[in-house]
Each structure stands twice: as structure tokens, then as C-alpha cells.
Amino acid sequence: MTDSAQFSPDRPFSCPRIVQWGECDPAGMVYTTQFLDYVMETLEAFWRDVIGFSFLRLHKELGYGSPTVSTKLDFQRALKGGEPFTVELRVEKLSRSTITYDFKGRNAAGEVCFTAAHISCIVDEKILKSVEIPERIRTPIETYRQATTA
């Protein structure tokens, strides 16, 4: 992953990458399981850069976790070793304790190579139960969601 994640209010948060050889099968195509890593790397960068909390800070300082409830991946085009691509993130829905994300992986030509729907929730790590998303987390997510769905 690169550290050059990008965001402005008129377009979705995105992380540019280049497919590394170690992420590929012997034919040079990205391994299926690697796509989940791309999604999770983008999600972690989004939390750090847009929400202002890394997952580590969320856990260590605030006592919350954000476990995965569901992830669905769909594939439209292959990605190959050495190929540049970008993973975009939008927030589809924000409920009491869950956040639904929509991801699109685009190649350098802007073609969609894969999509992902991902749902996570906020849990209090002391009781291991979902809780209402705290305002200091909810507010930047909702602001971002509104800015990128207009």
C-alpha cells in the first residue's frame, strides 16, 4: 500500500497501488484472497486520514473495536503483477452501530476490476457487544458520506 491516499469533498477517498509480484499466482494474476487485503488497507487508511482514528488508537485509547460483519467481493477484470490500480471507498450507510462501505478497484484506464461491499460494526471491547457509534467517530463519517453521495 502507498501512503498517498487521496480525498477531496468532490470525489471518494482512494488509495493508489501497484500490484506486487508476491500478490500474484504463477500466471501473474492477483490471488483472490489478496483483494480482501486491498479492501482492508483502504479501510484502515480511510479511518486514519478521514475519521482521524487509526484502528490501533480506536482499540488502545478508546476501547472500541470495528470487527467485520460481512464482506462480499465481485470481480469484473483481472489485475496483473506490476499493474497500477486505485481502490475507492464510499460510505453507503451509517446505522446505530454499523457502517456499510462500498469499494471499487479501478485499473489505470479507470475500468472497474473489482467491487466490494463491506459492513463493520463498533463494539465496546470490555463487553464485546455492539454499541452506538460515538459522535466523534459518527460525525466525520456522516460528513464524508454526505459529501461523496451528492
PDB file of C-alpha atoms in Angstrom:
ATOM      1  CA  MET A   1       0.000   0.000   0.000  1.00  0.00           C
ATOM      2  CA  THR A   2       1.119   3.508  -0.588  1.00  0.00           C
ATOM      3  CA  ASP A   3       0.912   6.347   1.910  1.00  0.00           C
ATOM      4  CA  SER A   4      -0.533   8.627  -0.749  1.00  0.00           C
ATOM      5  CA  ALA A   5      -4.227   8.079  -0.076  1.00  0.00           C
ATOM      6  CA  GLN A   6      -6.294  10.845  -1.607  1.00  0.00           C
ATOM      7  CA  PHE A   7      -9.507  12.592  -0.620  1.00  0.00           C
ATOM      8  CA  SER A   8     -11.335  15.749  -1.505  1.00  0.00           C
ATOM      9  CA  PRO A   9     -15.011  16.524  -0.903  1.00  0.00           C
ATOM     10  CA  ASP A  10     -15.900  16.133  -4.585  1.00  0.00           C
ATOM     11  CA  ARG A  11     -14.587  12.583  -5.034  1.00  0.00           C
ATOM     12  CA  PRO A  12     -14.330   9.417  -2.958  1.00  0.00           C
ATOM     13  CA  PHE A  13     -11.382   8.517  -0.764  1.00  0.00           C
ATOM     14  CA  SER A  14      -8.928   6.477  -2.809  1.00  0.00           C
ATOM     15  CA  CYS A  15      -5.664   4.608  -2.378  1.00  0.00           C
ATOM     16  CA  PRO A  16      -3.398   4.150  -5.384  1.00  0.00           C
ATOM     17  CA  ARG A  17      -1.335   0.947  -5.549  1.00  0.00           C
ATOM     18  CA  ILE A  18       0.762  -1.161  -7.836  1.00  0.00           C
ATOM     19  CA  VAL A  19       0.269  -4.931  -7.848  1.00  0.00           C
ATOM     20  CA  GLN A  20       3.355  -6.548  -6.350  1.00  0.00           C
ATOM     21  CA  TRP A  21       4.677  -9.840  -7.747  1.00  0.00           C
ATOM     22  CA  GLY A  22       4.238 -11.550  -4.355  1.00  0.00           C
ATOM     23  CA  GLU A  23       0.499 -10.820  -4.552  1.00  0.00           C
ATOM     24  CA  CYS A  24       0.173 -12.894  -7.730  1.00  0.00           C
ATOM     25  CA  ASP A  25      -0.180 -16.524  -8.739  1.00  0.00           C
ATOM     26  CA  PRO A  26       2.378 -18.116 -11.109  1.00  0.00           C
ATOM     27  CA  ALA A  27       0.433 -16.746 -14.099  1.00  0.00           C
ATOM     28  CA  GLY A  28       0.955 -13.199 -12.798  1.00  0.00           C
ATOM     29  CA  MET A  29      -2.704 -12.628 -11.785  1.00  0.00           C
ATOM     30  CA  VAL A  30      -3.615 -11.306  -8.326  1.00  0.00           C
ATOM     31  CA  TYR A  31      -4.563 -14.070  -5.872  1.00  0.00           C
ATOM     32  CA  THR A  32      -8.255 -13.942  -4.966  1.00  0.00           C
ATOM     33  CA  THR A  33      -7.571 -13.528  -1.237  1.00  0.00           C
ATOM     34  CA  GLN A  34      -5.343 -10.509  -1.893  1.00  0.00           C
ATOM     35  CA  PHE A  35      -8.374  -8.405  -2.826  1.00  0.00           C
ATOM     36  CA  LEU A  36      -9.599  -8.515   0.764  1.00  0.00           C
ATOM     37  CA  ASP A  37      -6.209  -7.122   1.833  1.00  0.00           C
ATOM     38  CA  TYR A  38      -6.650  -4.261  -0.647  1.00  0.00           C
ATOM     39  CA  VAL A  39     -10.078  -3.502   0.829  1.00  0.00           C
ATOM     40  CA  MET A  40      -8.843  -3.625   4.423  1.00  0.00           C
ATOM     41  CA  GLU A  41      -5.761  -1.481   3.671  1.00  0.00           C
ATOM     42  CA  THR A  42      -8.004   1.152   2.108  1.00  0.00           C
ATOM     43  CA  LEU A  43     -10.426   0.990   5.029  1.00  0.00           C
ATOM     44  CA  GLU A  44      -7.624   1.460   7.540  1.00  0.00           C
ATOM     45  CA  ALA A  45      -6.242   4.434   5.590  1.00  0.00           C
ATOM     46  CA  PHE A  46      -9.758   5.939   5.463  1.00  0.00           C
ATOM     47  CA  TRP A  47     -10.117   5.676   9.222  1.00  0.00           C
ATOM     48  CA  ARG A  48      -6.706   7.246   9.773  1.00  0.00           C
ATOM     49  CA  ASP A  49      -6.980  10.037   7.185  1.00  0.00           C
ATOM     50  CA  VAL A  50     -10.694  10.923   7.182  1.00  0.00           C
ATOM     51  CA  ILE A  51     -12.048   9.865  10.568  1.00  0.00           C
ATOM     52  CA  GLY A  52      -8.846  10.721  12.429  1.00  0.00           C
ATOM     53  CA  PHE A  53      -8.503   7.440  14.334  1.00  0.00           C
ATOM     54  CA  SER A  54      -6.279   4.542  13.382  1.00  0.00           C
ATOM     55  CA  PHE A  55      -7.669   1.140  14.314  1.00  0.00           C
ATOM     56  CA  LEU A  56      -4.844   0.863  16.852  1.00  0.00           C
ATOM     57  CA  ARG A  57      -5.852   4.154  18.504  1.00  0.00           C
ATOM     58  CA  LEU A  58      -9.520   3.129  18.385  1.00  0.00           C
ATOM     59  CA  HIS A  59      -8.602  -0.011  20.317  1.00  0.00           C
ATOM     60  CA  LYS A  60      -5.857   1.202  22.667  1.00  0.00           C
ATOM     61  CA  GLU A  61      -7.123   4.674  23.582  1.00  0.00           C
ATOM     62  CA  LEU A  62     -10.879   4.498  23.106  1.00  0.00           C
ATOM     63  CA  GLY A  63     -11.619   0.860  23.996  1.00  0.00           C
ATOM     64  CA  TYR A  64     -13.588   0.149  20.826  1.00  0.00           C
ATOM     65  CA  GLY A  65     -13.160  -2.307  18.012  1.00  0.00           C
ATOM     66  CA  SER A  66     -14.534  -2.375  14.471  1.00  0.00           C
ATOM     67  CA  PRO A  67     -14.920  -6.041  13.525  1.00  0.00           C
ATOM     68  CA  THR A  68     -16.173  -7.182  10.157  1.00  0.00           C
ATOM     69  CA  VAL A  69     -19.804  -8.279   9.957  1.00  0.00           C
ATOM     70  CA  SER A  70     -19.845  -9.109   6.240  1.00  0.00           C
ATOM     71  CA  THR A  71     -17.729  -8.737   3.106  1.00  0.00           C
ATOM     72  CA  LYS A  72     -18.695  -9.526  -0.469  1.00  0.00           C
ATOM     73  CA  LEU A  73     -16.260  -9.355  -3.389  1.00  0.00           C
ATOM     74  CA  ASP A  74     -17.165  -9.333  -7.087  1.00  0.00           C
ATOM     75  CA  PHE A  75     -14.671  -9.437  -9.939  1.00  0.00           C
ATOM     76  CA  GLN A  76     -15.029  -7.770 -13.336  1.00  0.00           C
ATOM     77  CA  ARG A  77     -11.458  -7.688 -14.745  1.00  0.00           C
ATOM     78  CA  ALA A  78      -8.138  -9.268 -13.870  1.00  0.00           C
ATOM     79  CA  LEU A  79      -5.288  -7.359 -12.269  1.00  0.00           C
ATOM     80  CA  LYS A  80      -1.736  -8.422 -13.114  1.00  0.00           C
ATOM     81  CA  GLY A  81       1.652  -8.039 -11.482  1.00  0.00           C
ATOM     82  CA  GLY A  82       3.119  -4.553 -11.965  1.00  0.00           C
ATOM     83  CA  GLU A  83      -0.249  -3.041 -12.869  1.00  0.00           C
ATOM     84  CA  PRO A  84      -1.224   0.243 -11.188  1.00  0.00           C
ATOM     85  CA  PHE A  85      -4.736   0.490  -9.750  1.00  0.00           C
ATOM     86  CA  THR A  86      -6.737   2.529  -7.263  1.00  0.00           C
ATOM     87  CA  VAL A  87      -9.187   1.420  -4.578  1.00  0.00           C
ATOM     88  CA  GLU A  88     -12.026   3.891  -3.950  1.00  0.00           C
ATOM     89  CA  LEU A  89     -14.167   3.913  -0.807  1.00  0.00           C
ATOM     90  CA  ARG A  90     -17.632   5.326  -0.264  1.00  0.00           C
ATOM     91  CA  VAL A  91     -19.797   5.047   2.833  1.00  0.00           C
ATOM     92  CA  GLU A  92     -23.083   3.564   1.718  1.00  0.00           C
ATOM     93  CA  LYS A  93     -24.949   3.562   5.031  1.00  0.00           C
ATOM     94  CA  LEU A  94     -24.433   4.523   8.655  1.00  0.00           C
ATOM     95  CA  SER A  95     -26.728   2.983  11.280  1.00  0.00           C
ATOM     96  CA  ARG A  96     -26.694   2.881  15.074  1.00  0.00           C
ATOM     97  CA  SER A  97     -23.675   0.587  15.329  1.00  0.00           C
ATOM     98  CA  THR A  98     -22.783  -0.468  11.765  1.00  0.00           C
ATOM     99  CA  ILE A  99     -21.076   1.142   8.811  1.00  0.00           C
ATOM    100  CA  THR A 100     -21.633  -0.128   5.270  1.00  0.00           C
ATOM    101  CA  TYR A 101     -18.831   0.626   2.807  1.00  0.00           C
ATOM    102  CA  ASP A 102     -18.687   0.325  -0.973  1.00  0.00           C
ATOM    103  CA  PHE A 103     -15.299  -0.239  -2.650  1.00  0.00           C
ATOM    104  CA  LYS A 104     -14.304  -0.086  -6.293  1.00  0.00           C
ATOM    105  CA  GLY A 105     -10.908  -1.159  -7.596  1.00  0.00           C
ATOM    106  CA  ARG A 106     -10.078   0.598 -10.868  1.00  0.00           C
ATOM    107  CA  ASN A 107      -7.188  -0.011 -13.242  1.00  0.00           C
ATOM    108  CA  ALA A 108      -5.162   2.819 -14.782  1.00  0.00           C
ATOM    109  CA  ALA A 109      -7.756   3.169 -17.560  1.00  0.00           C
ATOM    110  CA  GLY A 110     -10.463   3.752 -14.931  1.00  0.00           C
ATOM    111  CA  GLU A 111     -12.166   0.414 -15.599  1.00  0.00           C
ATOM    112  CA  VAL A 112     -13.683  -1.321 -12.572  1.00  0.00           C
ATOM    113  CA  CYS A 113     -11.727  -4.512 -11.845  1.00  0.00           C
ATOM    114  CA  PHE A 114     -13.427  -5.474  -8.591  1.00  0.00           C
ATOM    115  CA  THR A 115     -16.067  -4.256  -6.189  1.00  0.00           C
ATOM    116  CA  ALA A 116     -16.604  -4.996  -2.521  1.00  0.00           C
ATOM    117  CA  ALA A 117     -19.431  -4.428  -0.097  1.00  0.00           C
ATOM    118  CA  HIS A 118     -18.169  -4.399   3.485  1.00  0.00           C
ATOM    119  CA  ILE A 119     -20.046  -3.987   6.756  1.00  0.00           C
ATOM    120  CA  SER A 120     -18.357  -3.455  10.096  1.00  0.00           C
ATOM    121  CA  CYS A 121     -19.697  -2.548  13.495  1.00  0.00           C
ATOM    122  CA  ILE A 122     -18.444  -0.695  16.532  1.00  0.00           C
ATOM    123  CA  VAL A 123     -18.071  -2.798  19.666  1.00  0.00           C
ATOM    124  CA  ASP A 124     -17.145  -1.977  23.224  1.00  0.00           C
ATOM    125  CA  GLU A 125     -14.156  -4.245  23.767  1.00  0.00           C
ATOM    126  CA  LYS A 126     -14.843  -4.628  27.507  1.00  0.00           C
ATOM    127  CA  ILE A 127     -18.259  -6.210  26.994  1.00  0.00           C
ATOM    128  CA  LEU A 128     -17.733  -7.464  23.411  1.00  0.00           C
ATOM    129  CA  LYS A 129     -21.083  -6.138  22.262  1.00  0.00           C
ATOM    130  CA  SER A 130     -22.040  -3.663  19.583  1.00  0.00           C
ATOM    131  CA  VAL A 131     -22.649  -0.118  20.783  1.00  0.00           C
ATOM    132  CA  GLU A 132     -23.878   3.118  19.301  1.00  0.00           C
ATOM    133  CA  ILE A 133     -21.176   4.725  17.184  1.00  0.00           C
ATOM    134  CA  PRO A 134     -19.668   7.555  19.284  1.00  0.00           C
ATOM    135  CA  GLU A 135     -20.244  11.071  17.909  1.00  0.00           C
ATOM    136  CA  ARG A 136     -16.516  11.748  17.455  1.00  0.00           C
ATOM    137  CA  ILE A 137     -16.488   8.837  15.008  1.00  0.00           C
ATOM    138  CA  ARG A 138     -20.004   9.221  13.579  1.00  0.00           C
ATOM    139  CA  THR A 139     -19.661  12.923  12.690  1.00  0.00           C
ATOM    140  CA  PRO A 140     -16.675  12.648  10.296  1.00  0.00           C
ATOM    141  CA  ILE A 141     -18.135   9.508   8.693  1.00  0.00           C
ATOM    142  CA  GLU A 142     -21.515  11.159   8.127  1.00  0.00           C
ATOM    143  CA  THR A 143     -19.885  14.345   6.826  1.00  0.00           C
ATOM    144  CA  TYR A 144     -17.832  12.279   4.382  1.00  0.00           C
ATOM    145  CA  ARG A 145     -20.865  10.183   3.333  1.00  0.00           C
ATOM    146  CA  GLN A 146     -22.930  13.266   2.568  1.00  0.00           C
ATOM    147  CA  ALA A 147     -20.083  14.961   0.665  1.00  0.00           C
ATOM    148  CA  THR A 148     -19.455  11.947  -1.577  1.00  0.00           C
ATOM    149  CA  THR A 149     -23.055  10.934  -2.305  1.00  0.00           C
ATOM    150  CA  ALA A 150     -24.267  14.327  -3.502  1.00  0.00           C
TER     151      ALA A 150
END
